[in-house]
Amino acid sequence: MPDIPFGFSLPGAQPPDPSDPQQMQQFMAQLQQMFTAPGSGPVNWDLARQVAASQLSASGDPAVNMHERHQVEEALRLADLWLDPVCSLPSGIHKAVAWNRNEWIYNTLDVWKKLCEPIAGRMVGAMGDLVPEEARAQLGPMQSMVATLGGALFGGQLGQAFGQLAAEVLSAGDIGLPLGPAGTAALIPANIKAYGEGLELPEDQVRLYVALREAAHQRLFGHVPWLRAHVLNAVETYANGITVNREAIEEAMSRVDPTDPESMQAMALEGIFTPEDTPQQKASLARLETALALVEGWVGQVVDQAAGDRLPSVAALGEAFRRRRAAGGPAEQTFAALVGLELRPRRLREAGALWSAVAEQRGTAGRDALWDHPDLLPTDDDFAHPEVFASSQSDWDISELEGLEGNPEPGPETPEK
């Protein structure tokens, strides 16, 4: 895991000059506002948004013009047309939009809250436990400041992670999670342009390839009713098994001098979160990685089939995206350092080969029918023998699976009937 500086900062990013009374007065006012701002939960989300906005303001967040909006709408419309012959799931796009980087943060924040708050809660609780029990009674109401500080510290780091992610993601579903509103397909033109320049490929081809991936994600999550909750619950279950290294927190807190703003600016929380090395946590990680790989492998296989001979750079784009998803970018590494969770499919190529084998054996309808129920999907063991899995599949009667323990559990997106 990379050594990522905590980078906590109040909006404005630059630490104040202690010799400048005006800067110090402004800093103390912001600090007071941070501690008195109303809020609930273990993360100061207002601060997270401000830090992310400040970071994007410094690095640049180009506005989306009308021409770019039209390009995005046309790319997504064409992508859906190309997907129709190679996918039995109908279009899942109800709205096609172009976002700038701040809009990506704003529209994905609700899902990030669900994923990050359990981990932040354990960190804040561990910070409170550092206060000796005999001192807690003396602190009285002041003890709540520990939780407030923890929420601000975590919010500040989240803000920086979101700012970095927002500068890299290409679409709403770019990292394989259903982060955006259901039915909303979104591309980020500024990031697509920068990514295309790095690949030295035409921008219109990169845009269309990203649109194909986004449209495929929307079909999958829009018409497989249990999948959204299944993937998000897999992330949450794994996150719930991550423990907090209290010694690392104590070491980080010991370096903070409340009278020295620069000590807060330089505070680092690397190594705070570690996965428990238990059979349950290993099984949880395998379930998460398998879910991410199956989603991404299906998307890649469907998109490459749809693009076919229509997109001249499809082979180069497909390989570039597989490498990008398998390796993860700097922003994803930052997020991994933040919450101890890597959101990338490790077995992406194997998953793609498996879906290709199933499509060859059973056709498009047979391939997509495996999404009818989670018990029909390949397991981690099947990745090693895709042809065996593909040839052994028969037409399941979904009614035979009712009442099985593997049935999708009711979640936030799948209310119990």
PDB file of N, CA and C in Angstrom, residues 172-239:
ATOM      1  N   ALA A 172     -19.688   7.476 -14.861  1.00  0.00           N
ATOM      2  CA  ALA A 172     -20.301   7.188 -13.563  1.00  0.00           C
ATOM      3  C   ALA A 172     -19.928   5.795 -13.069  1.00  0.00           C
ATOM      4  N   GLY A 173     -19.852   4.820 -13.972  1.00  0.00           N
ATOM      5  CA  GLY A 173     -19.568   3.449 -13.571  1.00  0.00           C
ATOM      6  C   GLY A 173     -18.147   3.018 -13.827  1.00  0.00           C
ATOM      7  N   ASP A 174     -17.229   3.956 -13.886  1.00  0.00           N
ATOM      8  CA  ASP A 174     -15.873   3.669 -14.339  1.00  0.00           C
ATOM      9  C   ASP A 174     -15.120   2.699 -13.440  1.00  0.00           C
ATOM     10  N   ILE A 175     -15.364   2.726 -12.136  1.00  0.00           N
ATOM     11  CA  ILE A 175     -14.605   1.839 -11.248  1.00  0.00           C
ATOM     12  C   ILE A 175     -15.400   0.591 -10.880  1.00  0.00           C
ATOM     13  N   GLY A 176     -16.471   0.316 -11.644  1.00  0.00           N
ATOM     14  CA  GLY A 176     -17.164  -0.958 -11.491  1.00  0.00           C
ATOM     15  C   GLY A 176     -18.260  -0.966 -10.455  1.00  0.00           C
ATOM     16  N   LEU A 177     -18.459   0.130  -9.743  1.00  0.00           N
ATOM     17  CA  LEU A 177     -19.521   0.201  -8.737  1.00  0.00           C
ATOM     18  C   LEU A 177     -20.649   1.089  -9.249  1.00  0.00           C
ATOM     19  N   PRO A 178     -21.883   0.783  -8.888  1.00  0.00           N
ATOM     20  CA  PRO A 178     -23.015   1.637  -9.285  1.00  0.00           C
ATOM     21  C   PRO A 178     -23.076   2.880  -8.413  1.00  0.00           C
ATOM     22  N   LEU A 179     -22.206   3.830  -8.682  1.00  0.00           N
ATOM     23  CA  LEU A 179     -22.068   4.999  -7.821  1.00  0.00           C
ATOM     24  C   LEU A 179     -23.119   6.075  -8.097  1.00  0.00           C
ATOM     25  N   GLY A 180     -23.532   6.215  -9.337  1.00  0.00           N
ATOM     26  CA  GLY A 180     -24.442   7.290  -9.711  1.00  0.00           C
ATOM     27  C   GLY A 180     -25.891   6.914  -9.525  1.00  0.00           C
ATOM     28  N   PRO A 181     -26.798   7.876  -9.774  1.00  0.00           N
ATOM     29  CA  PRO A 181     -28.231   7.580  -9.697  1.00  0.00           C
ATOM     30  C   PRO A 181     -28.618   6.506 -10.709  1.00  0.00           C
ATOM     31  N   ALA A 182     -29.548   5.640 -10.316  1.00  0.00           N
ATOM     32  CA  ALA A 182     -29.987   4.568 -11.206  1.00  0.00           C
ATOM     33  C   ALA A 182     -30.555   5.147 -12.495  1.00  0.00           C
ATOM     34  N   GLY A 183     -30.131   4.576 -13.615  1.00  0.00           N
ATOM     35  CA  GLY A 183     -30.648   4.996 -14.907  1.00  0.00           C
ATOM     36  C   GLY A 183     -29.976   6.210 -15.506  1.00  0.00           C
ATOM     37  N   THR A 184     -29.013   6.803 -14.799  1.00  0.00           N
ATOM     38  CA  THR A 184     -28.305   7.979 -15.304  1.00  0.00           C
ATOM     39  C   THR A 184     -26.934   7.563 -15.816  1.00  0.00           C
ATOM     40  N   ALA A 185     -26.764   7.657 -17.139  1.00  0.00           N
ATOM     41  CA  ALA A 185     -25.468   7.384 -17.752  1.00  0.00           C
ATOM     42  C   ALA A 185     -24.717   8.705 -17.874  1.00  0.00           C
ATOM     43  N   ALA A 186     -23.501   8.752 -17.353  1.00  0.00           N
ATOM     44  CA  ALA A 186     -22.761  10.012 -17.310  1.00  0.00           C
ATOM     45  C   ALA A 186     -21.327   9.801 -17.758  1.00  0.00           C
ATOM     46  N   LEU A 187     -20.826  10.708 -18.578  1.00  0.00           N
ATOM     47  CA  LEU A 187     -19.424  10.753 -18.974  1.00  0.00           C
ATOM     48  C   LEU A 187     -18.819  12.062 -18.496  1.00  0.00           C
ATOM     49  N   ILE A 188     -17.496  12.076 -18.273  1.00  0.00           N
ATOM     50  CA  ILE A 188     -16.777  13.276 -17.835  1.00  0.00           C
ATOM     51  C   ILE A 188     -15.856  13.692 -18.983  1.00  0.00           C
ATOM     52  N   PRO A 189     -16.297  14.636 -19.828  1.00  0.00           N
ATOM     53  CA  PRO A 189     -15.553  14.985 -21.047  1.00  0.00           C
ATOM     54  C   PRO A 189     -14.109  15.396 -20.809  1.00  0.00           C
ATOM     55  N   ALA A 190     -13.834  16.210 -19.779  1.00  0.00           N
ATOM     56  CA  ALA A 190     -12.467  16.678 -19.549  1.00  0.00           C
ATOM     57  C   ALA A 190     -11.516  15.512 -19.291  1.00  0.00           C
ATOM     58  N   ASN A 191     -11.968  14.511 -18.536  1.00  0.00           N
ATOM     59  CA  ASN A 191     -11.116  13.368 -18.226  1.00  0.00           C
ATOM     60  C   ASN A 191     -10.940  12.451 -19.432  1.00  0.00           C
ATOM     61  N   ILE A 192     -11.994  12.307 -20.228  1.00  0.00           N
ATOM     62  CA  ILE A 192     -11.895  11.489 -21.436  1.00  0.00           C
ATOM     63  C   ILE A 192     -10.887  12.103 -22.407  1.00  0.00           C
ATOM     64  N   LYS A 193     -10.930  13.412 -22.536  1.00  0.00           N
ATOM     65  CA  LYS A 193      -9.986  14.093 -23.426  1.00  0.00           C
ATOM     66  C   LYS A 193      -8.548  13.871 -22.963  1.00  0.00           C
ATOM     67  N   ALA A 194      -8.303  14.039 -21.659  1.00  0.00           N
ATOM     68  CA  ALA A 194      -6.951  13.852 -21.135  1.00  0.00           C
ATOM     69  C   ALA A 194      -6.495  12.407 -21.286  1.00  0.00           C
ATOM     70  N   TYR A 195      -7.393  11.460 -21.045  1.00  0.00           N
ATOM     71  CA  TYR A 195      -7.043  10.045 -21.163  1.00  0.00           C
ATOM     72  C   TYR A 195      -6.714   9.698 -22.611  1.00  0.00           C
ATOM     73  N   GLY A 196      -7.494  10.211 -23.550  1.00  0.00           N
ATOM     74  CA  GLY A 196      -7.241   9.956 -24.958  1.00  0.00           C
ATOM     75  C   GLY A 196      -5.908  10.509 -25.415  1.00  0.00           C
ATOM     76  N   GLU A 197      -5.543  11.686 -24.902  1.00  0.00           N
ATOM     77  CA  GLU A 197      -4.251  12.272 -25.256  1.00  0.00           C
ATOM     78  C   GLU A 197      -3.114  11.392 -24.757  1.00  0.00           C
ATOM     79  N   GLY A 198      -3.300  10.809 -23.564  1.00  0.00           N
ATOM     80  CA  GLY A 198      -2.266   9.920 -23.034  1.00  0.00           C
ATOM     81  C   GLY A 198      -2.103   8.661 -23.850  1.00  0.00           C
ATOM     82  N   LEU A 199      -3.198   8.179 -24.437  1.00  0.00           N
ATOM     83  CA  LEU A 199      -3.137   6.979 -25.268  1.00  0.00           C
ATOM     84  C   LEU A 199      -2.743   7.281 -26.703  1.00  0.00           C
ATOM     85  N   GLU A 200      -2.747   8.572 -27.055  1.00  0.00           N
ATOM     86  CA  GLU A 200      -2.489   9.012 -28.432  1.00  0.00           C
ATOM     87  C   GLU A 200      -3.496   8.387 -29.397  1.00  0.00           C
ATOM     88  N   LEU A 201      -4.765   8.368 -28.970  1.00  0.00           N
ATOM     89  CA  LEU A 201      -5.854   7.859 -29.788  1.00  0.00           C
ATOM     90  C   LEU A 201      -6.874   8.975 -30.013  1.00  0.00           C
ATOM     91  N   PRO A 202      -7.639   8.910 -31.104  1.00  0.00           N
ATOM     92  CA  PRO A 202      -8.630   9.960 -31.371  1.00  0.00           C
ATOM     93  C   PRO A 202      -9.648  10.079 -30.246  1.00  0.00           C
ATOM     94  N   GLU A 203      -9.956  11.316 -29.884  1.00  0.00           N
ATOM     95  CA  GLU A 203     -10.866  11.556 -28.772  1.00  0.00           C
ATOM     96  C   GLU A 203     -12.245  10.965 -29.020  1.00  0.00           C
ATOM     97  N   ASP A 204     -12.743  11.034 -30.267  1.00  0.00           N
ATOM     98  CA  ASP A 204     -14.088  10.538 -30.533  1.00  0.00           C
ATOM     99  C   ASP A 204     -14.169   9.027 -30.359  1.00  0.00           C
ATOM    100  N   GLN A 205     -13.075   8.313 -30.676  1.00  0.00           N
ATOM    101  CA  GLN A 205     -13.075   6.860 -30.474  1.00  0.00           C
ATOM    102  C   GLN A 205     -13.015   6.504 -28.991  1.00  0.00           C
ATOM    103  N   VAL A 206     -12.218   7.245 -28.241  1.00  0.00           N
ATOM    104  CA  VAL A 206     -12.148   7.001 -26.794  1.00  0.00           C
ATOM    105  C   VAL A 206     -13.505   7.291 -26.159  1.00  0.00           C
ATOM    106  N   ARG A 207     -14.137   8.403 -26.560  1.00  0.00           N
ATOM    107  CA  ARG A 207     -15.446   8.763 -26.014  1.00  0.00           C
ATOM    108  C   ARG A 207     -16.476   7.671 -26.287  1.00  0.00           C
ATOM    109  N   LEU A 208     -16.475   7.154 -27.514  1.00  0.00           N
ATOM    110  CA  LEU A 208     -17.455   6.130 -27.860  1.00  0.00           C
ATOM    111  C   LEU A 208     -17.191   4.830 -27.103  1.00  0.00           C
ATOM    112  N   TYR A 209     -15.911   4.485 -26.915  1.00  0.00           N
ATOM    113  CA  TYR A 209     -15.602   3.270 -26.159  1.00  0.00           C
ATOM    114  C   TYR A 209     -16.038   3.412 -24.704  1.00  0.00           C
ATOM    115  N   VAL A 210     -15.787   4.582 -24.105  1.00  0.00           N
ATOM    116  CA  VAL A 210     -16.243   4.829 -22.731  1.00  0.00           C
ATOM    117  C   VAL A 210     -17.767   4.799 -22.675  1.00  0.00           C
ATOM    118  N   ALA A 211     -18.428   5.350 -23.689  1.00  0.00           N
ATOM    119  CA  ALA A 211     -19.890   5.338 -23.732  1.00  0.00           C
ATOM    120  C   ALA A 211     -20.424   3.908 -23.819  1.00  0.00           C
ATOM    121  N   LEU A 212     -19.752   3.060 -24.586  1.00  0.00           N
ATOM    122  CA  LEU A 212     -20.151   1.654 -24.669  1.00  0.00           C
ATOM    123  C   LEU A 212     -20.052   0.980 -23.299  1.00  0.00           C
ATOM    124  N   ARG A 213     -18.964   1.240 -22.599  1.00  0.00           N
ATOM    125  CA  ARG A 213     -18.801   0.651 -21.259  1.00  0.00           C
ATOM    126  C   ARG A 213     -19.867   1.178 -20.301  1.00  0.00           C
ATOM    127  N   GLU A 214     -20.129   2.469 -20.349  1.00  0.00           N
ATOM    128  CA  GLU A 214     -21.128   3.051 -19.461  1.00  0.00           C
ATOM    129  C   GLU A 214     -22.522   2.504 -19.772  1.00  0.00           C
ATOM    130  N   ALA A 215     -22.848   2.402 -21.054  1.00  0.00           N
ATOM    131  CA  ALA A 215     -24.157   1.883 -21.444  1.00  0.00           C
ATOM    132  C   ALA A 215     -24.305   0.419 -21.046  1.00  0.00           C
ATOM    133  N   ALA A 216     -23.221  -0.353 -21.154  1.00  0.00           N
ATOM    134  CA  ALA A 216     -23.272  -1.760 -20.740  1.00  0.00           C
ATOM    135  C   ALA A 216     -23.479  -1.869 -19.231  1.00  0.00           C
ATOM    136  N   HIS A 217     -22.776  -1.041 -18.457  1.00  0.00           N
ATOM    137  CA  HIS A 217     -22.993  -1.024 -17.007  1.00  0.00           C
ATOM    138  C   HIS A 217     -24.451  -0.714 -16.683  1.00  0.00           C
ATOM    139  N   GLN A 218     -25.021   0.267 -17.375  1.00  0.00           N
ATOM    140  CA  GLN A 218     -26.403   0.649 -17.096  1.00  0.00           C
ATOM    141  C   GLN A 218     -27.365  -0.496 -17.412  1.00  0.00           C
ATOM    142  N   ARG A 219     -27.130  -1.242 -18.478  1.00  0.00           N
ATOM    143  CA  ARG A 219     -27.978  -2.385 -18.793  1.00  0.00           C
ATOM    144  C   ARG A 219     -27.895  -3.437 -17.693  1.00  0.00           C
ATOM    145  N   LEU A 220     -26.680  -3.696 -17.247  1.00  0.00           N
ATOM    146  CA  LEU A 220     -26.494  -4.749 -16.251  1.00  0.00           C
ATOM    147  C   LEU A 220     -27.131  -4.374 -14.920  1.00  0.00           C
ATOM    148  N   PHE A 221     -26.810  -3.196 -14.404  1.00  0.00           N
ATOM    149  CA  PHE A 221     -27.335  -2.803 -13.103  1.00  0.00           C
ATOM    150  C   PHE A 221     -28.801  -2.382 -13.178  1.00  0.00           C
ATOM    151  N   GLY A 222     -29.263  -2.005 -14.375  1.00  0.00           N
ATOM    152  CA  GLY A 222     -30.652  -1.595 -14.508  1.00  0.00           C
ATOM    153  C   GLY A 222     -31.622  -2.748 -14.643  1.00  0.00           C
ATOM    154  N   HIS A 223     -31.151  -3.900 -15.139  1.00  0.00           N
ATOM    155  CA  HIS A 223     -32.068  -5.007 -15.420  1.00  0.00           C
ATOM    156  C   HIS A 223     -31.716  -6.296 -14.692  1.00  0.00           C
ATOM    157  N   VAL A 224     -30.769  -6.240 -13.798  1.00  0.00           N
ATOM    158  CA  VAL A 224     -30.502  -7.354 -12.879  1.00  0.00           C
ATOM    159  C   VAL A 224     -30.826  -6.822 -11.485  1.00  0.00           C
ATOM    160  N   PRO A 225     -32.064  -6.992 -11.031  1.00  0.00           N
ATOM    161  CA  PRO A 225     -32.545  -6.257  -9.851  1.00  0.00           C
ATOM    162  C   PRO A 225     -31.769  -6.503  -8.570  1.00  0.00           C
ATOM    163  N   TRP A 226     -31.134  -7.662  -8.442  1.00  0.00           N
ATOM    164  CA  TRP A 226     -30.424  -7.969  -7.207  1.00  0.00           C
ATOM    165  C   TRP A 226     -28.966  -7.520  -7.220  1.00  0.00           C
ATOM    166  N   LEU A 227     -28.458  -7.132  -8.409  1.00  0.00           N
ATOM    167  CA  LEU A 227     -27.007  -6.959  -8.558  1.00  0.00           C
ATOM    168  C   LEU A 227     -26.473  -5.746  -7.808  1.00  0.00           C
ATOM    169  N   ARG A 228     -27.182  -4.631  -7.852  1.00  0.00           N
ATOM    170  CA  ARG A 228     -26.698  -3.406  -7.205  1.00  0.00           C
ATOM    171  C   ARG A 228     -26.449  -3.646  -5.717  1.00  0.00           C
ATOM    172  N   ALA A 229     -27.448  -4.207  -5.044  1.00  0.00           N
ATOM    173  CA  ALA A 229     -27.283  -4.483  -3.614  1.00  0.00           C
ATOM    174  C   ALA A 229     -26.222  -5.547  -3.378  1.00  0.00           C
ATOM    175  N   HIS A 230     -26.119  -6.525  -4.273  1.00  0.00           N
ATOM    176  CA  HIS A 230     -25.143  -7.606  -4.120  1.00  0.00           C
ATOM    177  C   HIS A 230     -23.717  -7.057  -4.132  1.00  0.00           C
ATOM    178  N   VAL A 231     -23.428  -6.178  -5.097  1.00  0.00           N
ATOM    179  CA  VAL A 231     -22.075  -5.627  -5.209  1.00  0.00           C
ATOM    180  C   VAL A 231     -21.769  -4.695  -4.043  1.00  0.00           C
ATOM    181  N   LEU A 232     -22.709  -3.789  -3.734  1.00  0.00           N
ATOM    182  CA  LEU A 232     -22.466  -2.853  -2.634  1.00  0.00           C
ATOM    183  C   LEU A 232     -22.374  -3.575  -1.295  1.00  0.00           C
ATOM    184  N   ASN A 233     -23.194  -4.613  -1.106  1.00  0.00           N
ATOM    185  CA  ASN A 233     -23.119  -5.376   0.135  1.00  0.00           C
ATOM    186  C   ASN A 233     -21.799  -6.140   0.237  1.00  0.00           C
ATOM    187  N   ALA A 234     -21.264  -6.589  -0.904  1.00  0.00           N
ATOM    188  CA  ALA A 234     -19.967  -7.270  -0.884  1.00  0.00           C
ATOM    189  C   ALA A 234     -18.872  -6.314  -0.434  1.00  0.00           C
ATOM    190  N   VAL A 235     -18.932  -5.070  -0.906  1.00  0.00           N
ATOM    191  CA  VAL A 235     -17.967  -4.056  -0.472  1.00  0.00           C
ATOM    192  C   VAL A 235     -18.129  -3.785   1.018  1.00  0.00           C
ATOM    193  N   GLU A 236     -19.367  -3.606   1.461  1.00  0.00           N
ATOM    194  CA  GLU A 236     -19.619  -3.277   2.868  1.00  0.00           C
ATOM    195  C   GLU A 236     -19.210  -4.425   3.781  1.00  0.00           C
ATOM    196  N   THR A 237     -19.502  -5.665   3.362  1.00  0.00           N
ATOM    197  CA  THR A 237     -19.151  -6.819   4.198  1.00  0.00           C
ATOM    198  C   THR A 237     -17.645  -6.918   4.377  1.00  0.00           C
ATOM    199  N   TYR A 238     -16.909  -6.715   3.289  1.00  0.00           N
ATOM    200  CA  TYR A 238     -15.450  -6.743   3.401  1.00  0.00           C
ATOM    201  C   TYR A 238     -14.952  -5.591   4.269  1.00  0.00           C
ATOM    202  N   ALA A 239     -15.528  -4.415   4.065  1.00  0.00           N
ATOM    203  CA  ALA A 239     -15.106  -3.248   4.841  1.00  0.00           C
ATOM    204  C   ALA A 239     -15.362  -3.454   6.330  1.00  0.00           C
TER     205      ALA A 239
END
